[in-house]
Tab-separated table of C-alpha atoms in Angstrom:
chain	number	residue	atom	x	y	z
N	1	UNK	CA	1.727	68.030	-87.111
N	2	UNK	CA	2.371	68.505	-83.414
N	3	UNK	CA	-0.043	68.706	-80.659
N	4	UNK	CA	0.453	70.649	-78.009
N	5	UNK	CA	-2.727	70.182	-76.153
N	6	UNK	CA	-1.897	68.725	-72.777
N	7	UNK	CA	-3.080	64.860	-72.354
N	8	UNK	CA	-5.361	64.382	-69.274
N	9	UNK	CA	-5.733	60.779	-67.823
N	10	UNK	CA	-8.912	59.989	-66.792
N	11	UNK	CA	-8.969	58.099	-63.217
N	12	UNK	CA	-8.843	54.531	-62.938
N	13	UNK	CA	-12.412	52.817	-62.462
N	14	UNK	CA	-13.540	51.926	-58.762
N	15	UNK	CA	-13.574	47.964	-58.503
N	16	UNK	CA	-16.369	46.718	-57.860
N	17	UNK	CA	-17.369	45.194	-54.249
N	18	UNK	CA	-20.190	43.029	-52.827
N	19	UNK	CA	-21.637	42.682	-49.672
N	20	UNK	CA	-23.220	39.697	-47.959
N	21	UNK	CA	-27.320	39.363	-48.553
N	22	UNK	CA	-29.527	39.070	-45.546
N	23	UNK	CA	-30.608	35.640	-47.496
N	24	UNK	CA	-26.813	34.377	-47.503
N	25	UNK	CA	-26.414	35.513	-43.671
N	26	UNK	CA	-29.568	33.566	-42.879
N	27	UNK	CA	-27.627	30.375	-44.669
N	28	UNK	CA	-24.646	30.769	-42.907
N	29	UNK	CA	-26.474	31.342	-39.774
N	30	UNK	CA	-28.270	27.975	-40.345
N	31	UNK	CA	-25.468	25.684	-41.465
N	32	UNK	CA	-23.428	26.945	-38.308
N	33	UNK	CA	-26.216	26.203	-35.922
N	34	UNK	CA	-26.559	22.513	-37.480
N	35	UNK	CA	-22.944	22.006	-36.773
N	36	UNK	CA	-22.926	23.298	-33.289
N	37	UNK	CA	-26.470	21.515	-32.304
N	38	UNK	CA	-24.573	18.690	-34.062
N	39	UNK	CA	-21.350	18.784	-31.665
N	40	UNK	CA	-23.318	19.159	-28.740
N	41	UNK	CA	-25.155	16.288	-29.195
N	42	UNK	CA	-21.939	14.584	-29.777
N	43	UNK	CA	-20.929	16.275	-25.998
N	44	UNK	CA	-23.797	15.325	-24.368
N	45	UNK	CA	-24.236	11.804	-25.285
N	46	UNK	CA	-20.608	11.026	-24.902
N	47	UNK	CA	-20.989	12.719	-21.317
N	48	UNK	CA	-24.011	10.674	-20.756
N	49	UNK	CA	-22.130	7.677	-21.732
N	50	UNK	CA	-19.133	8.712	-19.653
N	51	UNK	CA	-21.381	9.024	-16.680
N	52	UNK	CA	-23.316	5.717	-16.782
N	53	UNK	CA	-19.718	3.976	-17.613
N	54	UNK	CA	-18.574	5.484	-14.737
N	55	UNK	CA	-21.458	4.746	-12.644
N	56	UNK	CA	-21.514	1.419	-13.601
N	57	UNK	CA	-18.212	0.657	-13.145
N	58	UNK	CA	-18.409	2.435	-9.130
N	59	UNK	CA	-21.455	0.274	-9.095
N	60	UNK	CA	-19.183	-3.201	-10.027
N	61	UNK	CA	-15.963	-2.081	-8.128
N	62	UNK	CA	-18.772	-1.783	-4.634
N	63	UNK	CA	-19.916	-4.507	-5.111
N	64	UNK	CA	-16.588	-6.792	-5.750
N	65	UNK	CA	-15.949	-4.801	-2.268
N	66	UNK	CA	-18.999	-6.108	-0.465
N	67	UNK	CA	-18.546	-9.590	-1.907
N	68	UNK	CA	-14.365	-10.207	-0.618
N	69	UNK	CA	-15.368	-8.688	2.212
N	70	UNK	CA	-17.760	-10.488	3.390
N	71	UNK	CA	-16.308	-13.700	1.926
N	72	UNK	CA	-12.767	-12.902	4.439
N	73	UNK	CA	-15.025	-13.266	7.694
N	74	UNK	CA	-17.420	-16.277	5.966
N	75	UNK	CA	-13.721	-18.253	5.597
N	76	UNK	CA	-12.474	-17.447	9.118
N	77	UNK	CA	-15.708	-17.969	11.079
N	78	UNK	CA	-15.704	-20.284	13.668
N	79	UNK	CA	-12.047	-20.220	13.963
N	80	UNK	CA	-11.244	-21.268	17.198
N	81	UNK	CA	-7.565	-21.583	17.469
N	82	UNK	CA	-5.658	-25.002	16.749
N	83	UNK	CA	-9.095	-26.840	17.937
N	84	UNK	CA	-10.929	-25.547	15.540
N	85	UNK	CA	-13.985	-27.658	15.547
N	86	UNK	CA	-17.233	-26.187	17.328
N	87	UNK	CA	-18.305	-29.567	18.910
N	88	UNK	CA	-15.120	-28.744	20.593
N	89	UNK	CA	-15.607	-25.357	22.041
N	90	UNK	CA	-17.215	-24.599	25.461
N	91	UNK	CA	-18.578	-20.789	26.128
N	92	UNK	CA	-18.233	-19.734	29.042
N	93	UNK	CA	-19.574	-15.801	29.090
N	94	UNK	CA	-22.366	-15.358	30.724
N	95	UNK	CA	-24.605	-14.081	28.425
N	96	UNK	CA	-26.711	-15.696	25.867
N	97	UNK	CA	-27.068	-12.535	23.349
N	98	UNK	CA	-26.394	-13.768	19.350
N	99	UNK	CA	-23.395	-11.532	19.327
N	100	UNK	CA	-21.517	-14.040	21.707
N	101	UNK	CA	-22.900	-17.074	20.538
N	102	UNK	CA	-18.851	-17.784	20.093
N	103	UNK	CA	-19.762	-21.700	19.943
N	104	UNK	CA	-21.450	-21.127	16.383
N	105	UNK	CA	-19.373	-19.500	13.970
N	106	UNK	CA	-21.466	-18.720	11.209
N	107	UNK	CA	-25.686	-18.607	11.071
N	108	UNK	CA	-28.034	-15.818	9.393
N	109	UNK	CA	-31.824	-14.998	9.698
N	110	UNK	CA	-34.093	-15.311	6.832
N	111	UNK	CA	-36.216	-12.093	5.855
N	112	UNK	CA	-39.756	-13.552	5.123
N	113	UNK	CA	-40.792	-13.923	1.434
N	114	UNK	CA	-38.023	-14.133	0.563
N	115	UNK	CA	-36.919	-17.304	0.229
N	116	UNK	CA	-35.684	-18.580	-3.868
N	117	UNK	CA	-38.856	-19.894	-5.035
N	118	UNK	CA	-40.829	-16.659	-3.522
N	119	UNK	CA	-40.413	-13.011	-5.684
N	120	UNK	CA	-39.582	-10.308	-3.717
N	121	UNK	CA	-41.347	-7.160	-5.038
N	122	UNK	CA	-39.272	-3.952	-6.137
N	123	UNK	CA	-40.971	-1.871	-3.944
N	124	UNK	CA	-39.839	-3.958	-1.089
N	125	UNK	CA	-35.867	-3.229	-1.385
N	126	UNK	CA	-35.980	0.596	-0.897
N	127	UNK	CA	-38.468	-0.215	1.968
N	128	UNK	CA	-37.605	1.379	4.869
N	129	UNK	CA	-39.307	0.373	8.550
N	130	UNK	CA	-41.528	3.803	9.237
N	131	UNK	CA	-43.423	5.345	11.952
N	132	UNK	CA	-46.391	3.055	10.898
N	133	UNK	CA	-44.249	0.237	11.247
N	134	UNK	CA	-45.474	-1.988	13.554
N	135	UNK	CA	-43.914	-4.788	16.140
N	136	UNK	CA	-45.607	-7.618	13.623
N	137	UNK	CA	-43.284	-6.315	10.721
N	138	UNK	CA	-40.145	-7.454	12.638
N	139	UNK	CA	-41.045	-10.300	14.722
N	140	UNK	CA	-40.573	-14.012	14.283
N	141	UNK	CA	-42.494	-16.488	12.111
N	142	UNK	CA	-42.717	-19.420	14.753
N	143	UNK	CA	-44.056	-21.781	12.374
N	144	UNK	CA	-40.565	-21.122	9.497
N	145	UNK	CA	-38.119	-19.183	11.781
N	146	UNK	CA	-38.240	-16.511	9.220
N	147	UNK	CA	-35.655	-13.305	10.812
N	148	UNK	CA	-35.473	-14.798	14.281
N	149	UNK	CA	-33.805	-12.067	15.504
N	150	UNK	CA	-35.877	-10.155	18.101
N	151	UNK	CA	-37.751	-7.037	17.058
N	152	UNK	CA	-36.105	-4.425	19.247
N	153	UNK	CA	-32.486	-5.770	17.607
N	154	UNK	CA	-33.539	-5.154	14.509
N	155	UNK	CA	-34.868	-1.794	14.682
N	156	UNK	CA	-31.976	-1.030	17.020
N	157	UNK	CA	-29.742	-2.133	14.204
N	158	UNK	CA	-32.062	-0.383	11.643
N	159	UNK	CA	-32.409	-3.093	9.446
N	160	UNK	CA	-34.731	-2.826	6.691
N	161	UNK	CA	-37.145	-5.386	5.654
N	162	UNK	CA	-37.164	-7.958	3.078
N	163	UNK	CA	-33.236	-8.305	2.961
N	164	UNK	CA	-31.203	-11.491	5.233
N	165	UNK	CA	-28.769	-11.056	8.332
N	166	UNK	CA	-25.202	-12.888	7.763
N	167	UNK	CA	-23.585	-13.066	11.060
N	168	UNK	CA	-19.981	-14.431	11.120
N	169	UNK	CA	-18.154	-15.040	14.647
N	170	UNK	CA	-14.588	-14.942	13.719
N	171	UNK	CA	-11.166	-14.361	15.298
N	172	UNK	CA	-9.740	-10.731	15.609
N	173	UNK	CA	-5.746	-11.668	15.573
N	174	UNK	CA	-3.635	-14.597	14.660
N	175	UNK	CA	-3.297	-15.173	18.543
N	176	UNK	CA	-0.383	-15.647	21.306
N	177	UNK	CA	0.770	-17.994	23.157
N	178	UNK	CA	0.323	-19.004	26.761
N	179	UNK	CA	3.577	-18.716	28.702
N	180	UNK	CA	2.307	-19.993	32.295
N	181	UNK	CA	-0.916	-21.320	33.670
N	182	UNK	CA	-0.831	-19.660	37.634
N	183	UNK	CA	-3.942	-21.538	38.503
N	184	UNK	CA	-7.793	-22.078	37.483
N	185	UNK	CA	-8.785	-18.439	37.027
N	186	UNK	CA	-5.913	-16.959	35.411
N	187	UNK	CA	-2.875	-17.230	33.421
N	188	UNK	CA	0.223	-15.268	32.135
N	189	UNK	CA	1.190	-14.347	28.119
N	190	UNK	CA	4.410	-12.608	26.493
N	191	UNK	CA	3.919	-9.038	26.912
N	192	UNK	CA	4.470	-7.756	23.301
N	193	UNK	CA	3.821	-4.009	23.795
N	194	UNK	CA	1.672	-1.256	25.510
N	195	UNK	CA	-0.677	1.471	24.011
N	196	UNK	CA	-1.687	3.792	26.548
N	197	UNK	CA	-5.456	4.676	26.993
N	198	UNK	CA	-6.426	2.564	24.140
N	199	UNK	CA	-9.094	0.185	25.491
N	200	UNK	CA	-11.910	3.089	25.201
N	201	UNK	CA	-14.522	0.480	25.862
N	202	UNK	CA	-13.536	1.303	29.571
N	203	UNK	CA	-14.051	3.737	32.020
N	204	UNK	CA	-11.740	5.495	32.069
N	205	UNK	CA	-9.865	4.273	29.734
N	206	UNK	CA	-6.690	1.991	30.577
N	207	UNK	CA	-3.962	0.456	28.960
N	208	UNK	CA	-4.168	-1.946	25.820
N	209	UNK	CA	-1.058	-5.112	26.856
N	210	UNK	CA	-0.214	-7.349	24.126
N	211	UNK	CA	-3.342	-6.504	21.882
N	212	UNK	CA	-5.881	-7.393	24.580
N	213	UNK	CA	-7.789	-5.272	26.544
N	214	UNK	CA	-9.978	-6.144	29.918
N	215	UNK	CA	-13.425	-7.078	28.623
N	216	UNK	CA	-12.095	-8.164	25.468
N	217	UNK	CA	-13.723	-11.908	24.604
N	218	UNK	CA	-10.821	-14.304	23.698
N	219	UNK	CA	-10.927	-18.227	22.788
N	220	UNK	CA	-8.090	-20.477	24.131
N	221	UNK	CA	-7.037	-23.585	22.664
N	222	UNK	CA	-4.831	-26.351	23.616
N	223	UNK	CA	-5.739	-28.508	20.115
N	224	UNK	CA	-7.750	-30.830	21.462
N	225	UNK	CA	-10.709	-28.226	23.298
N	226	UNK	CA	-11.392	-24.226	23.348
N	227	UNK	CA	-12.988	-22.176	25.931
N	228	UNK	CA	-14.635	-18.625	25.428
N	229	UNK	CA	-14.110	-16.290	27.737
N	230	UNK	CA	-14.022	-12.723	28.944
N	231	UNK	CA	-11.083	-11.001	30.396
N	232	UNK	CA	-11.725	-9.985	33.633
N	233	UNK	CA	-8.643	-8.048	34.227
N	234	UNK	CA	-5.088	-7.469	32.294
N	235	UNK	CA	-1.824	-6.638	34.273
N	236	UNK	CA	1.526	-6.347	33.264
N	237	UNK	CA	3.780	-7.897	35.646
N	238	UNK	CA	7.280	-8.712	36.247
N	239	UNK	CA	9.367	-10.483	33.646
N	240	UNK	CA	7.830	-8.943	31.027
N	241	UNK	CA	4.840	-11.144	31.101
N	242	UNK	CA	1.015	-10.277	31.148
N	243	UNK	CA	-1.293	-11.644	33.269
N	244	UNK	CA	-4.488	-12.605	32.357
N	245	UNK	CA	-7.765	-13.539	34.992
N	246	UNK	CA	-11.242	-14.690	33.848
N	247	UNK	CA	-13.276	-14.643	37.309
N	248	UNK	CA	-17.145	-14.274	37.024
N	249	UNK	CA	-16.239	-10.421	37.372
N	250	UNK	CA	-17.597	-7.986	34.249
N	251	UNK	CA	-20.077	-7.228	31.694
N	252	UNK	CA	-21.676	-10.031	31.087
N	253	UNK	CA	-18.736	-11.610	32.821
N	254	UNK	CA	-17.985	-15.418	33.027
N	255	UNK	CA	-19.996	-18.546	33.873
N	256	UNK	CA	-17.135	-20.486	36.140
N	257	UNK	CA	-15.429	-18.808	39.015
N	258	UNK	CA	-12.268	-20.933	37.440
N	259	UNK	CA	-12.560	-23.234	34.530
N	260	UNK	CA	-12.160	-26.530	37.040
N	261	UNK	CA	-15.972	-26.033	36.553
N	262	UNK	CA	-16.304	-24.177	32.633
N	263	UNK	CA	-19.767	-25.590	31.026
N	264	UNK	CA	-20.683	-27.477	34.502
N	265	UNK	CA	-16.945	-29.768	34.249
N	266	UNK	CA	-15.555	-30.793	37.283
N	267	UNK	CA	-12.443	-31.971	35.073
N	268	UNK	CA	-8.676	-30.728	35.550
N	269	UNK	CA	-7.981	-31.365	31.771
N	270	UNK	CA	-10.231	-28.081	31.375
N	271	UNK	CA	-6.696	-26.127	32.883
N	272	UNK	CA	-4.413	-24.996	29.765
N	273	UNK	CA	-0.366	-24.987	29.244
N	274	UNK	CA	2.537	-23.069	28.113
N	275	UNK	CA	2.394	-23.035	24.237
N	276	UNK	CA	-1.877	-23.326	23.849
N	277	UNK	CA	-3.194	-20.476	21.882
N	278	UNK	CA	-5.376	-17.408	22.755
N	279	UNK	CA	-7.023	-15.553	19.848
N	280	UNK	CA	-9.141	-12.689	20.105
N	281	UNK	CA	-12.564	-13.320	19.125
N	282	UNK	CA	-15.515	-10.350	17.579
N	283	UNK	CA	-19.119	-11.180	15.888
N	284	UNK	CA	-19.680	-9.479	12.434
N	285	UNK	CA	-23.098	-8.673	11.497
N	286	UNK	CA	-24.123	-7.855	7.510
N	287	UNK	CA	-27.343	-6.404	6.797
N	288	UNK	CA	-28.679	-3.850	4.691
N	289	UNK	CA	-29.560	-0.676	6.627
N	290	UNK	CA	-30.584	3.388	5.898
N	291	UNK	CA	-27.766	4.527	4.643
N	292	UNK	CA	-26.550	8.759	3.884
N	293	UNK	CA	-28.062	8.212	0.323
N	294	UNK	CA	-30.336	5.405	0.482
N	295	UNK	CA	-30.323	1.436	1.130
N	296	UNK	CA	-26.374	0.285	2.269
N	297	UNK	CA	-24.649	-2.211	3.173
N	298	UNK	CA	-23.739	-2.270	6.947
N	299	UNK	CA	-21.718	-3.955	8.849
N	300	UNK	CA	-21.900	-4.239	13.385
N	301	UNK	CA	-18.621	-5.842	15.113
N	302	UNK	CA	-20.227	-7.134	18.582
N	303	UNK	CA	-22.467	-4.848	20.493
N	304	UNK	CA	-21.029	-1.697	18.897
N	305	UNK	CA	-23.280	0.887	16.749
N	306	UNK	CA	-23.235	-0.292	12.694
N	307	UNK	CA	-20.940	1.203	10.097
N	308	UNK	CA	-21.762	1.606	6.769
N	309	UNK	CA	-19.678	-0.256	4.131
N	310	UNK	CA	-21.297	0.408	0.703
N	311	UNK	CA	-23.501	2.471	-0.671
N	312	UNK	CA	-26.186	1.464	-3.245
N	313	UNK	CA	-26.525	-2.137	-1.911
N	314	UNK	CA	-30.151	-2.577	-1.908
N	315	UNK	CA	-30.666	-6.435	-0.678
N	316	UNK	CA	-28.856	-9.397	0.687
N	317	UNK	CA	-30.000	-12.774	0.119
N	318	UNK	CA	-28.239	-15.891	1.634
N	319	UNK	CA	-27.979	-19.311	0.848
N	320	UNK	CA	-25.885	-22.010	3.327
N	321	UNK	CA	-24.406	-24.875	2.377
N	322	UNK	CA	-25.289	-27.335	4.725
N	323	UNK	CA	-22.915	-30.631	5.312
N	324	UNK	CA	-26.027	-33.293	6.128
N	325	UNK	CA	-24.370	-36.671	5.770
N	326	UNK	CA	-24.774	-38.774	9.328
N	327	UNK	CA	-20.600	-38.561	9.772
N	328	UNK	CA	-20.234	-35.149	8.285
N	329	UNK	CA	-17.411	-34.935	5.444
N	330	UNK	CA	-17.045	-31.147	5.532
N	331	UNK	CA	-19.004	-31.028	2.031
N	332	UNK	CA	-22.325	-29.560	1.523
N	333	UNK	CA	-25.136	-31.698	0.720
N	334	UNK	CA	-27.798	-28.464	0.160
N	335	UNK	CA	-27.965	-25.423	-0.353
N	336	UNK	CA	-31.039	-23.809	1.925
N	337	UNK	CA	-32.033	-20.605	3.487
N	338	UNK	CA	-31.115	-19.609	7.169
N	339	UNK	CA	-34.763	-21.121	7.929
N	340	UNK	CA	-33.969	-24.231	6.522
N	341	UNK	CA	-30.903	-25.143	8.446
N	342	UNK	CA	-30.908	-28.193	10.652
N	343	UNK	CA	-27.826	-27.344	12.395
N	344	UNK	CA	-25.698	-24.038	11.554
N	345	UNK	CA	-22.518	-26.117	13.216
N	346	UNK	CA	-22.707	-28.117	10.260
């Protein structure tokens, strides 16, 4: 039997679908915060740890800095040309200010309390001299020599308290030779070039010959004695020499009107010869001063204003070794503070 009646298909059934829960969305909500407070505490510890490495690593590479560079002027002070030995050496400026003390290359002033068997408090290293700060805070301690450096220097300098002075009195240049000695108050040299307007200390300013400028403070040495002295006057002159004079002219000037009578001599072996030495001669002063962002380290060539070196440096202290045998053997027999030094020569 056939059946005609048509055939109607019934439509498919809708698949299902599902939607997320507010319970599930809370979940995933909760797990993904975990992870991301979990990351950023992964950030922000390895940033912290960046930072301090960093910092500490600035803090080691400034002071490796301060260190050689102080030690470069400790090893050269008191260099006096070929007669290096200070026993040798006769100054001859007229001026009796530490920062031409040429005769004594190397001495220091010792900040009271603290000395090595004396505790120096922290609050005393970020200390810095105040409006309440007194004459008493800087001045000598007559009965140890504690920082015998005279109050006005200091605060002049800025130096804060509780931290030593290293002073070093060393030579500028590797030095020149002399070519002719013209008489008792002056003397010729190789002129090795000119830089115009480049001795500023001058007014106005003139003409640096050879390296040297007038006022400079030189040492010359014939190996056997040294004088220090200040140029008077530079000239170039014919045959490409430079001539040199060291009269009692200038600021501070010189002792001797010619060196016939340097350091009170009377003696014609005090005159000097073609092929003895002149080096130029500066005083380096370390301390630890106000710096931009807090205690630095600072260091003050002669009478000019103090630089600072590096940052963060928040105390010196200094110990000398002190050669103390009768005929000295260039060895130290102690080390002491600047207050305990019998003789800063040795």
């Amino acid at each position: 039997m056939i059946n005609n009646k048509p055939r109607i298909n019934k439509p498919a059934a809708k698949a299902k679908t599902r939607g997320v829960t507010l319970v599930e969305l809370m979940i995933a909500i909760t797990i993904g915060s975990i992870i991301a407070i979990g990351i950023g505490s992964v950030y922000t510890s390895s940033k912290r740890s960046f930072k301090l490495q960093e910092e500490f690593s600035r803090m080691q590479e400034n002071g490796r800095f301060a260190m050689n560079y102080i030690a470069r002027f400790v090893r050269g002070a008191g260099y006096s040309g070929c007669a290096s030995g200070l026993s040798n050496m006769i100054n001859d400026i007229d001026s009796t200010g530490v920062e031409l003390m040429f005769q004594t290359g190397l001495e220091g002033y010792e900040a009271a309390g603290t000395a090595p068997n004396e505790t120096i408090a922290s609050g005393d290293l970020a200390e810095y001299p105040t409006a309440s700060s007194t004459a008493a805070d800087f001045t000598t301690n007559t009965s140890t020599g504690e920082v015998a450096i005279n109050s006005t220097t200091l605060t002049a300098l800025g130096v804060l308290p509780k931290s030593d002075i290293l002073i070093a009195r060393v030579a500028d240049d590797s030095g020149v030779e002399i070519t002719t000695n013209n008489g008792s108050a002056e003397f010729t040299i190789n002129w090795t070039g000119t830089e115009a307007n480049a001795c500023t200390q001058n007014n106005p300013d003139t003409d640096r010959l050879s390296d040297i400028c007038e006022n400079d403070f030189l040492v010359v040495s014939d190996c056997s004695k040294s004088i220090a002295f200040q140029v008077s006057s530079i000239t170039k002159i014919a045959g490409n020499l430079v001539k040199i004079t060291h009269t009692k002219s200038g600021s501070p000037g010189n002792k001797s009107a010619s060196w016939g009578a340097a350091g009170g001599k009377a003696d014609p072996g005090f005159d000097f010869v073609e092929g003895d030495e002149i080096v130029k001669v500066t005083t380096k002063f370390f301390y630890i001063g106000k710096g931009v962002s807090g205690p630095a380290l600072f260091l003050k060539t002669g009478t000019n204003t103090g630089t600072e070196l590096v940052e963060g440096v928040e105390n010196i202290q200094v110990l000398y070794g002190e050669d103390t045998d009768a005929t000295p053997d260039n060895v130290p027999d102690r080390y002491v503070p600047a207050n305990q030094v019998t003789d800063f020569g040795n």
